[in-house]
Short mmCIF file of C-alpha atoms and ligand atoms in Angstrom, two decimals:
data_model
loop_
_atom_site.label_atom_id
_atom_site.label_comp_id
_atom_site.label_asym_id
_atom_site.label_seq_id
_atom_site.Cartn_x
_atom_site.Cartn_y
_atom_site.Cartn_z
CA UNK O 1 0.00 -0.03 -0.01
CA UNK O 2 1.32 3.27 -0.92
CA UNK O 3 2.53 5.87 1.61
CA UNK O 4 -0.15 8.23 1.07
CA UNK O 5 -3.05 5.86 1.79
CA UNK O 6 -1.16 4.29 4.87
CA UNK O 7 -1.11 7.74 6.44
CA UNK O 8 1.76 9.66 7.59
CA UNK O 9 2.84 12.22 10.33
CA UNK O 10 2.48 15.64 9.17
CA UNK O 11 5.07 16.82 11.35
CA UNK O 12 8.46 15.68 13.33
CA UNK O 13 6.55 17.11 16.31
CA UNK O 14 3.41 14.85 15.56
CA UNK O 15 5.77 11.90 15.40
CA UNK O 16 7.79 12.67 18.48
CA UNK O 17 4.43 13.04 20.57
CA UNK O 18 3.26 9.78 19.20
CA UNK O 19 6.39 7.87 19.83
CA UNK O 20 6.97 9.58 23.37
CA UNK O 21 3.30 8.87 23.76
CA UNK O 22 3.63 5.39 23.30
CA UNK O 23 6.78 5.02 25.53
CA UNK O 24 5.62 7.26 28.23
CA UNK O 25 2.71 5.29 30.02
CA UNK O 26 1.68 3.35 33.06
CA UNK O 27 5.17 1.88 32.80
CA UNK O 28 6.76 5.34 33.81
CA UNK O 29 4.30 6.66 36.24
CA UNK O 30 3.36 3.71 37.97
CA UNK O 31 5.99 1.00 37.12
CA UNK O 32 9.21 2.75 37.29
CA UNK O 33 8.53 4.62 40.65
CA UNK O 34 7.40 1.44 42.25
CA UNK O 35 10.29 -0.70 41.07
CA UNK O 36 12.49 2.03 42.31
CA UNK O 37 10.99 2.18 45.60
CA UNK O 38 11.46 -1.59 45.86
CA UNK O 39 14.92 -1.92 44.64
CA UNK O 40 17.04 0.28 46.51
CA UNK O 41 16.13 3.86 45.36
CA UNK O 42 18.60 5.78 43.27
CA UNK O 43 20.65 2.38 42.66
CA UNK O 44 17.84 1.37 40.51
CA UNK O 45 17.56 4.54 38.77
CA UNK O 46 21.27 4.29 37.72
CA UNK O 47 20.67 0.65 36.46
CA UNK O 48 17.46 1.53 34.65
CA UNK O 49 19.51 4.49 32.87
CA UNK O 50 22.14 2.14 31.90
CA UNK O 51 19.89 -0.28 30.54
CA UNK O 52 17.82 2.19 28.52
CA UNK O 53 20.64 3.74 26.92
CA UNK O 54 22.95 0.62 26.19
CA UNK O 55 20.09 -1.74 25.37
CA UNK O 56 16.84 0.38 24.65
CA UNK O 57 18.25 3.10 22.50
CA UNK O 58 20.02 0.77 20.04
CA UNK O 59 16.99 -1.36 19.55
CA UNK O 60 14.69 1.70 19.29
CA UNK O 61 16.90 2.83 16.57
CA UNK O 62 16.91 -0.50 14.95
CA UNK O 63 13.01 -0.44 14.98
CA UNK O 64 12.89 2.91 13.63
CA UNK O 65 15.10 2.00 10.87
CA UNK O 66 13.12 -1.22 9.73
CA UNK O 67 9.94 0.70 10.23
CA UNK O 68 10.71 3.69 7.86
CA UNK O 69 12.66 1.71 5.42
CA UNK O 70 9.91 -0.98 4.87
CA UNK O 71 6.98 1.62 5.34
CA UNK O 72 5.22 -1.22 6.92
CA UNK O 73 4.20 -3.29 10.02
CA UNK O 74 6.44 -5.85 11.47
CA UNK O 75 5.01 -8.74 9.37
CA UNK O 76 5.22 -6.88 6.26
CA UNK O 77 8.50 -5.48 6.96
CA UNK O 78 10.09 -8.93 7.28
CA UNK O 79 8.37 -9.72 4.31
CA UNK O 80 9.73 -7.07 2.25
CA UNK O 81 13.30 -6.79 3.36
CA UNK O 82 15.79 -9.07 1.80
CA UNK O 83 16.63 -12.08 4.25
CA UNK O 84 13.56 -11.37 6.22
CA UNK O 85 11.17 -14.11 5.23
CA UNK O 86 12.44 -16.45 8.00
CA UNK O 87 11.56 -13.58 10.42
CA UNK O 88 7.88 -13.48 9.59
CA UNK O 89 6.79 -15.66 12.52
CA UNK O 90 8.58 -13.11 14.65
CA UNK O 91 6.61 -10.23 13.23
CA UNK O 92 3.30 -12.10 13.99
CA UNK O 93 4.40 -13.13 17.58
CA UNK O 94 4.85 -9.13 17.92
CA UNK O 95 1.38 -8.57 16.54
CA UNK O 96 -0.13 -11.11 19.13
CA UNK O 97 1.97 -10.10 22.02
CA UNK O 98 1.34 -6.35 21.56
CA UNK O 99 -2.53 -7.30 21.54
CA UNK O 100 -1.94 -9.34 24.95
CA UNK O 101 -0.05 -6.38 26.37
CA UNK O 102 -3.01 -4.16 25.48
CA UNK O 103 -5.42 -6.68 27.07
CA UNK O 104 -3.98 -6.59 30.48
CA UNK O 105 -2.83 -2.89 30.24
CA UNK O 106 -6.55 -1.80 29.60
CA UNK O 107 -7.60 -3.44 32.97
CA UNK O 108 -5.24 -1.20 34.93
CA UNK O 109 -5.95 1.82 32.73
CA UNK O 110 -9.49 1.16 33.49
CA UNK O 111 -8.84 1.40 37.24
CA UNK O 112 -7.12 4.87 36.67
CA UNK O 113 -10.52 5.86 35.01
CA UNK O 114 -12.51 4.37 38.00
CA UNK O 115 -10.26 6.27 40.50
CA UNK O 116 -10.91 9.46 38.36
CA UNK O 117 -14.62 9.27 38.28
CA UNK O 118 -15.17 8.14 41.85
CA UNK O 119 -14.79 11.47 43.43
CA UNK O 120 -17.34 12.98 41.05
CA UNK O 121 -19.92 10.14 42.35
CA UNK O 122 -19.16 11.05 45.84
CA UNK O 123 -19.94 14.61 45.02
CA UNK O 124 -23.27 13.85 43.77
CA UNK O 125 -24.12 11.63 46.83
CA UNK O 126 -23.78 8.27 44.87
CA UNK O 127 -21.47 6.90 47.57
CA UNK O 128 -22.10 3.16 46.93
CA UNK O 129 -21.46 3.81 43.44
CA UNK O 130 -18.17 5.64 44.15
CA UNK O 131 -17.00 2.73 46.48
CA UNK O 132 -18.02 0.23 43.96
CA UNK O 133 -16.24 1.65 40.86
CA UNK O 134 -12.84 1.47 42.89
CA UNK O 135 -13.45 -1.88 44.20
CA UNK O 136 -11.24 -3.61 41.43
CA UNK O 137 -13.86 -6.49 41.41
CA UNK O 138 -14.50 -8.45 38.39
CA UNK O 139 -17.79 -6.10 37.22
CA UNK O 140 -15.72 -2.84 37.75
CA UNK O 141 -12.67 -4.02 35.91
CA UNK O 142 -14.71 -5.38 33.03
CA UNK O 143 -16.62 -2.17 32.70
CA UNK O 144 -13.77 0.12 32.95
CA UNK O 145 -11.38 -1.91 30.76
CA UNK O 146 -14.19 -2.02 27.98
CA UNK O 147 -14.49 1.82 28.23
CA UNK O 148 -10.68 2.04 27.62
CA UNK O 149 -10.84 -0.37 24.62
CA UNK O 150 -13.62 1.78 23.33
CA UNK O 151 -11.68 5.10 23.39
CA UNK O 152 -8.49 3.19 21.96
CA UNK O 153 -10.56 1.73 18.99
CA UNK O 154 -12.23 5.30 18.19
CA UNK O 155 -8.79 6.99 18.03
CA UNK O 156 -7.16 4.36 16.15
CA UNK O 157 -9.92 4.12 13.57
CA UNK O 158 -9.59 7.92 12.89
CA UNK O 159 -6.20 7.05 11.43
CA UNK O 160 -2.67 8.27 11.68
CA UNK O 161 -2.90 12.12 11.33
CA UNK O 162 -6.41 12.67 12.68
CA UNK O 163 -6.26 10.27 15.36
CA UNK O 164 -3.13 9.20 16.83
CA UNK O 165 -0.85 12.42 16.02
CA UNK O 166 -4.00 14.69 17.01
CA UNK O 167 -4.53 13.15 20.23
CA UNK O 168 -0.74 12.65 21.16
CA UNK O 169 0.17 16.19 20.24
CA UNK O 170 -2.59 17.46 22.54
CA UNK O 171 -2.21 14.88 25.40
CA UNK O 172 1.40 14.52 25.91
CA UNK O 173 2.13 18.42 26.55
CA UNK O 174 -0.88 18.35 28.91
CA UNK O 175 0.72 15.33 30.74
CA UNK O 176 3.92 17.04 31.19
CA UNK O 177 2.48 20.02 32.46
CA UNK O 178 0.35 18.21 35.06
CA UNK O 179 3.33 16.03 36.14
CA UNK O 180 5.33 19.09 36.86
CA UNK O 181 2.76 20.98 38.78
CA UNK O 182 2.05 17.81 40.81
CA UNK O 183 5.78 17.28 41.64
CA UNK O 184 6.07 20.89 42.74
CA UNK O 185 3.24 20.50 45.06
CA UNK O 186 4.23 17.19 46.52
CA UNK O 187 7.80 18.44 47.34
CA UNK O 188 6.24 21.23 49.64
CA UNK O 189 4.50 18.53 51.85
CA UNK O 190 5.81 17.37 55.25
CA UNK O 191 7.85 14.21 54.80
CA UNK O 192 8.39 14.69 51.19
CA UNK O 193 12.21 15.46 51.65
CA UNK O 194 12.93 12.14 53.29
CA UNK O 195 11.46 10.30 50.13
CA UNK O 196 13.52 12.55 47.98
CA UNK O 197 16.53 11.25 49.72
CA UNK O 198 15.89 7.73 49.17
CA UNK O 199 15.02 8.34 45.66
CA UNK O 200 18.23 10.20 45.00
CA UNK O 201 20.89 8.60 47.05
CA UNK O 202 21.85 5.26 45.88
CA UNK O 203 22.05 2.10 48.25
CA UNK O 204 24.79 0.42 46.33
CA UNK O 205 24.24 -2.77 48.34
CA UNK O 206 21.27 -3.73 46.17
CA UNK O 207 22.63 -2.85 42.79
CA UNK O 208 24.54 -6.04 42.49
CA UNK O 209 21.79 -8.41 42.80
CA UNK O 210 20.99 -10.51 39.56
CA UNK O 211 17.34 -9.80 39.76
CA UNK O 212 17.70 -6.20 39.77
CA UNK O 213 19.47 -6.42 36.26
CA UNK O 214 16.34 -8.48 34.99
CA UNK O 215 13.93 -5.99 36.42
CA UNK O 216 16.06 -2.95 34.93
CA UNK O 217 16.06 -4.41 31.65
CA UNK O 218 12.33 -5.62 31.66
CA UNK O 219 11.56 -2.06 32.66
CA UNK O 220 13.48 -0.59 29.89
CA UNK O 221 12.08 -2.69 27.19
CA UNK O 222 8.45 -2.07 28.49
CA UNK O 223 8.74 1.56 29.06
CA UNK O 224 10.35 2.11 25.57
CA UNK O 225 7.71 -0.13 23.90
CA UNK O 226 10.41 -2.35 22.46
CA UNK O 227 10.27 -5.49 20.45
CA UNK O 228 6.40 -5.70 19.63
CA UNK O 229 6.38 -3.38 16.84
CA UNK O 230 4.91 -0.24 18.24
CA UNK O 231 7.88 1.79 17.49
CA UNK O 232 8.45 0.18 14.22
CA UNK O 233 5.10 0.91 13.00
CA UNK O 234 5.00 4.60 14.01
CA UNK O 235 8.27 5.30 12.38
CA UNK O 236 6.79 3.66 9.18
CA UNK O 237 4.63 6.86 9.07
CA UNK O 238 7.38 9.32 9.34
CA UNK O 239 8.70 11.27 6.54
CA UNK O 240 12.17 10.36 4.84
CA UNK O 241 13.27 13.82 5.58
CA UNK O 242 13.37 13.17 9.38
CA UNK O 243 16.45 12.49 11.07
CA UNK O 244 15.80 9.13 12.73
CA UNK O 245 18.85 9.27 15.07
CA UNK O 246 17.77 12.52 16.64
CA UNK O 247 14.21 11.27 16.90
CA UNK O 248 15.24 8.31 18.84
CA UNK O 249 17.40 10.26 21.00
CA UNK O 250 14.41 12.51 21.84
CA UNK O 251 12.02 9.71 22.47
CA UNK O 252 14.58 8.11 24.79
CA UNK O 253 15.31 11.10 26.59
CA UNK O 254 11.70 12.06 27.12
CA UNK O 255 10.74 8.52 28.24
CA UNK O 256 13.55 8.49 30.81
CA UNK O 257 12.92 12.14 31.81
CA UNK O 258 9.37 11.47 32.46
CA UNK O 259 10.03 8.33 34.49
CA UNK O 260 12.39 10.37 36.40
CA UNK O 261 9.94 13.09 37.07
CA UNK O 262 7.33 10.47 38.14
CA UNK O 263 9.82 9.28 40.68
CA UNK O 264 10.18 12.71 42.10
CA UNK O 265 6.35 12.59 42.31
CA UNK O 266 5.47 9.43 43.82
CA UNK O 267 8.42 8.41 46.13
CA UNK O 268 7.96 11.73 47.75
CA UNK O 269 4.50 11.31 47.93
CA UNK O 270 4.83 8.18 49.80
CA UNK O 271 6.91 9.47 52.35
CA UNK O 272 4.42 12.38 52.77
CA UNK O 273 1.76 9.96 52.94
CA UNK O 274 3.57 8.20 55.67
CA UNK O 275 4.12 11.43 57.66
CA UNK O 276 0.20 12.12 57.62
CA UNK O 277 -0.29 8.51 59.07
CA UNK O 278 -0.67 6.12 56.19
CA UNK O 279 1.13 2.91 56.37
CA UNK O 280 3.79 2.65 53.43
CA UNK O 281 5.61 -0.42 54.68
CA UNK O 282 4.40 -3.86 54.48
CA UNK O 283 4.38 -6.46 57.30
CA UNK O 284 7.76 -7.61 56.08
CA UNK O 285 9.19 -3.87 56.35
CA UNK O 286 9.45 -3.31 52.73
CA UNK O 287 7.90 -0.35 51.10
CA UNK O 288 4.50 -1.02 49.55
CA UNK O 289 4.68 -1.37 45.98
CA UNK O 290 3.07 -2.93 43.05
CA UNK O 291 -0.59 -1.97 42.31
CA UNK O 292 -1.13 -1.18 45.97
CA UNK O 293 1.12 1.72 45.86
CA UNK O 294 -0.94 3.84 43.44
CA UNK O 295 -4.36 2.36 44.45
CA UNK O 296 -3.71 2.58 48.49
CA UNK O 297 -0.98 4.95 49.36
CA UNK O 298 -1.70 7.91 46.95
CA UNK O 299 -5.57 7.70 47.63
CA UNK O 300 -4.89 7.77 51.30
CA UNK O 301 -2.68 10.58 51.00
CA UNK O 302 -5.14 12.66 48.88
CA UNK O 303 -7.80 11.55 51.45
CA UNK O 304 -5.98 13.17 54.32
CA UNK O 305 -5.63 16.32 52.35
CA UNK O 306 -9.21 17.44 52.46
CA UNK O 307 -10.68 19.36 49.53
CA UNK O 308 -7.58 20.10 47.83
CA UNK O 309 -6.77 16.34 48.05
CA UNK O 310 -9.81 15.50 46.06
CA UNK O 311 -8.82 17.96 43.28
CA UNK O 312 -5.39 16.66 43.37
CA UNK O 313 -6.51 13.06 43.15
CA UNK O 314 -8.74 13.95 40.00
CA UNK O 315 -5.69 15.71 38.31
CA UNK O 316 -3.35 12.78 39.13
CA UNK O 317 -5.88 9.92 37.84
CA UNK O 318 -6.35 12.25 34.81
CA UNK O 319 -2.68 12.17 34.33
CA UNK O 320 -2.54 8.41 34.21
CA UNK O 321 -5.38 8.12 31.91
CA UNK O 322 -3.61 10.30 29.52
CA UNK O 323 -0.42 8.42 29.96
CA UNK O 324 -2.29 5.16 29.02
CA UNK O 325 -4.31 6.17 26.50
CA UNK O 326 -1.49 7.26 24.34
CA UNK O 327 0.20 3.98 24.91
CA UNK O 328 -2.92 1.94 24.20
CA UNK O 329 -3.59 3.57 20.71
CA UNK O 330 0.26 2.54 19.86
CA UNK O 331 -0.31 -0.99 20.95
CA UNK O 332 -3.61 -1.52 18.90
CA UNK O 333 -2.13 0.26 15.96
CA UNK O 334 0.32 -2.62 15.20
CA UNK O 335 -2.08 -5.27 14.24
CA UNK O 336 -4.19 -2.78 12.78
CA UNK O 337 -1.25 -1.57 10.56
CA UNK O 338 -0.85 -5.50 9.44
CA UNK O 339 -4.50 -5.84 8.41
CA UNK O 340 -4.54 -2.46 6.57
CA UNK O 341 -1.10 -3.13 4.72
CA UNK O 342 -1.07 -6.71 4.03
CA UNK O 343 -4.73 -7.75 4.06
CA UNK O 344 -6.06 -4.57 2.43
CA UNK O 345 -8.81 -4.26 5.24
CA UNK O 346 -10.36 -0.69 5.63
CA UNK O 347 -8.63 1.00 8.78
CA UNK O 348 -12.03 1.59 10.51
CA UNK O 349 -13.00 -2.21 10.09
CA UNK O 350 -9.69 -3.35 11.18
CA UNK O 351 -9.52 -1.24 14.26
CA UNK O 352 -13.16 -2.54 15.18
CA UNK O 353 -12.42 -6.22 14.57
CA UNK O 354 -8.99 -6.44 16.08
CA UNK O 355 -10.08 -4.07 18.83
CA UNK O 356 -13.02 -6.38 19.57
CA UNK O 357 -10.91 -9.69 19.62
CA UNK O 358 -8.44 -8.37 22.04
CA UNK O 359 -11.21 -6.80 24.15
CA UNK O 360 -12.59 -10.40 24.54
CA UNK O 361 -9.12 -11.33 25.50
CA UNK O 362 -9.17 -8.81 28.17
CA UNK O 363 -12.58 -9.66 29.37
CA UNK O 364 -11.19 -13.30 29.69
CA UNK O 365 -8.18 -12.02 31.86
CA UNK O 366 -10.54 -9.87 33.89
CA UNK O 367 -12.91 -12.74 34.56
CA UNK O 368 -9.83 -15.02 35.57
CA UNK O 369 -7.86 -12.31 37.16
CA UNK O 370 -5.93 -14.34 39.93
CA UNK O 371 -5.09 -17.03 37.45
CA UNK O 372 -4.30 -15.09 34.32
CA UNK O 373 -3.46 -11.36 35.11
CA UNK O 374 0.31 -11.65 36.64
CA UNK O 375 0.90 -14.66 34.11
CA UNK O 376 0.06 -12.64 31.05
CA UNK O 377 2.21 -9.52 32.54
CA UNK O 378 5.24 -11.68 33.21
CA UNK O 379 5.06 -13.67 29.97
CA UNK O 380 4.74 -11.00 27.76
CA UNK O 381 6.69 -8.27 29.44
CA UNK O 382 9.69 -10.14 30.99
CA UNK O 383 10.25 -13.01 28.37
CA UNK O 384 8.46 -12.09 25.04
CA UNK O 385 9.50 -8.64 24.64
CA UNK O 386 13.24 -9.07 25.30
CA UNK O 387 13.25 -12.15 23.21
CA UNK O 388 11.53 -10.24 20.25
CA UNK O 389 14.07 -7.47 20.98
CA UNK O 390 16.80 -10.18 20.57
CA UNK O 391 15.55 -11.05 17.13
CA UNK O 392 15.43 -7.50 16.15
CA UNK O 393 19.19 -7.30 17.01
CA UNK O 394 19.89 -10.38 14.91
CA UNK O 395 17.75 -9.22 12.15
CA UNK O 396 19.39 -5.56 11.80
CA UNK O 397 22.86 -6.39 12.98
CA UNK O 398 23.37 -9.73 11.08
CA UNK O 399 21.08 -10.22 8.42
CA UNK O 400 20.07 -6.70 6.87
CA UNK O 401 22.92 -5.25 4.93
CA UNK O 402 25.02 -2.33 6.45
CA UNK O 403 24.36 -0.54 3.01
CA UNK O 404 20.57 -0.56 3.42
CA UNK O 405 20.87 0.56 6.93
CA UNK O 406 23.11 3.51 6.03
CA UNK O 407 21.03 4.56 2.93
CA UNK O 408 17.98 4.63 5.25
CA UNK O 409 19.58 6.45 8.00
CA UNK O 410 21.11 8.97 5.62
CA UNK O 411 17.80 10.27 4.49
CA UNK O 412 17.26 13.23 6.87
CA UNK O 413 20.94 12.69 8.17
CA UNK O 414 23.33 12.98 5.19
CA UNK O 415 26.35 12.82 7.44
CA UNK O 416 25.65 9.79 9.43
CA UNK O 417 28.02 7.56 7.38
CA UNK O 418 31.22 8.88 9.19
CA UNK O 419 29.73 9.98 12.33
CA UNK O 420 30.46 8.37 15.87
CA UNK O 421 26.93 6.91 16.05
CA UNK O 422 27.63 4.67 12.85
CA UNK O 423 30.68 3.51 14.58
CA UNK O 424 29.23 2.27 17.69
CA UNK O 425 25.66 1.47 16.96
CA UNK O 426 26.27 -1.42 14.75
CA UNK O 427 28.48 -2.96 17.71
CA UNK O 428 25.72 -2.56 20.07
CA UNK O 429 23.13 -4.11 17.83
CA UNK O 430 25.28 -7.03 17.02
CA UNK O 431 26.97 -7.74 20.24
CA UNK O 432 26.34 -5.63 23.33
CA UNK O 433 22.55 -5.73 23.28
CA UNK O 434 21.86 -9.36 22.26
CA UNK O 435 24.51 -10.55 24.64
CA UNK O 436 22.94 -8.74 27.54
CA UNK O 437 19.51 -9.63 26.57
CA UNK O 438 20.71 -13.39 26.33
CA UNK O 439 22.40 -13.52 29.85
CA UNK O 440 19.35 -11.94 31.37
CA UNK O 441 16.75 -14.25 29.71
CA UNK O 442 18.73 -17.34 30.38
CA UNK O 443 19.31 -16.21 34.17
CA UNK O 444 15.67 -15.74 34.15
CA UNK O 445 14.92 -19.25 33.13
N1 LIG S 501 5.53 2.06 26.99
C1 LIG S 501 4.32 1.75 27.81
C2 LIG S 501 4.63 2.29 29.12
O1 LIG S 501 5.44 2.37 29.62
O2 LIG S 501 3.51 2.24 29.87
C3 LIG S 501 3.79 0.35 27.50
C4 LIG S 501 3.82 -0.13 26.13
C5 LIG S 501 3.26 0.42 25.12
C6 LIG S 501 4.39 -1.36 25.92
C7 LIG S 501 3.49 0.11 23.88
C8 LIG S 501 4.46 -1.80 24.73
C9 LIG S 501 3.94 -1.23 23.80
F1 LIG S 501 3.88 -1.90 22.50
#
């Protein structure tokens, strides 16, 4: 299918917002601070930064290059690039995995919607409803995950320019603004400074544990939306005039930057909550983390603050919804792009059909939450995403010709051939990133 009928971003700003929107999500504002809180504060931050730049950034650029070169989705890309036919199953695995991620992600994103509307229900006196929506029971999970699917389908069906670009460009600057305001406010609270210390002063005794490397790598993969094809597809809609290396750097820096800012919000907020009487350590003396952090500690903090707390809570959960939505659209876009590019299905039909399919998967997870939720999260994010990243490294590092890569990267960046980047990036894609992924995967098994 030709570039024009596939859709194209109208500006680099639009593309950056969409790619940063994909990267920045619950993984940054929820996953990163909780992992940091659990794993020795600043020590984890340092390890994560290393993983994001040494493994994440090279793979991100590999995906960008395949995507823009092929002007296609993961399956179409492997089909069209010389030597790629054996990788087609990898492309399909990506399409399916990103759908599974969408399925569990929408359940958490739905809970954010529930926490967002709960105060409004209380305000009109519907207290039972206000409590029910945040109960995280099966019914509430199904309802709000469905709502999230509906929004995602609506935006993806509207297309690249009028859907993804338009909404990402509106939502991402809003997200940044809200986040900064919240950070400033939280840092003025009693107890916040203690949290800031935990966050910024490393406890190096924790860095050396092997599990920490796995967590940091998994976090980098998930946070940068790598392996499953989101970044590849988004790059396939960028113009040949864009400098991919620069765009990749901007996307990585914004992702890492927002994660860092989110840490400045969440960890001091936990200690502020503690100062106002909320329990932030579990029985074993560890900081509460995982879903409980955001769904127990923060609401407790907001509650202790009276009416300003209600306002803050609404703003905070709105922020989470924005972050999640710009990520879910980039997930659904991957299989939709395949249906549009390779199966000639109209975009609106593809969005609905594929959206409904993964909605059904999501409902199955919600109905069997205890059995399936953690299983699907671990399988997709800790194993399959890095595995797919490994295949991308093999394909770009060992199968695609260096000439093809240079010719693609030269567009929008004519000096690249003799640049420092071109000296070290191939080394990373060939050796450093895949070896690190392999070591960590083997150890995880
Ligand atoms: N990067 C997103 C986050 O940090 O929340 C999650 C994500 C988006 C994962 C898109 C995978 C993906 F394809």
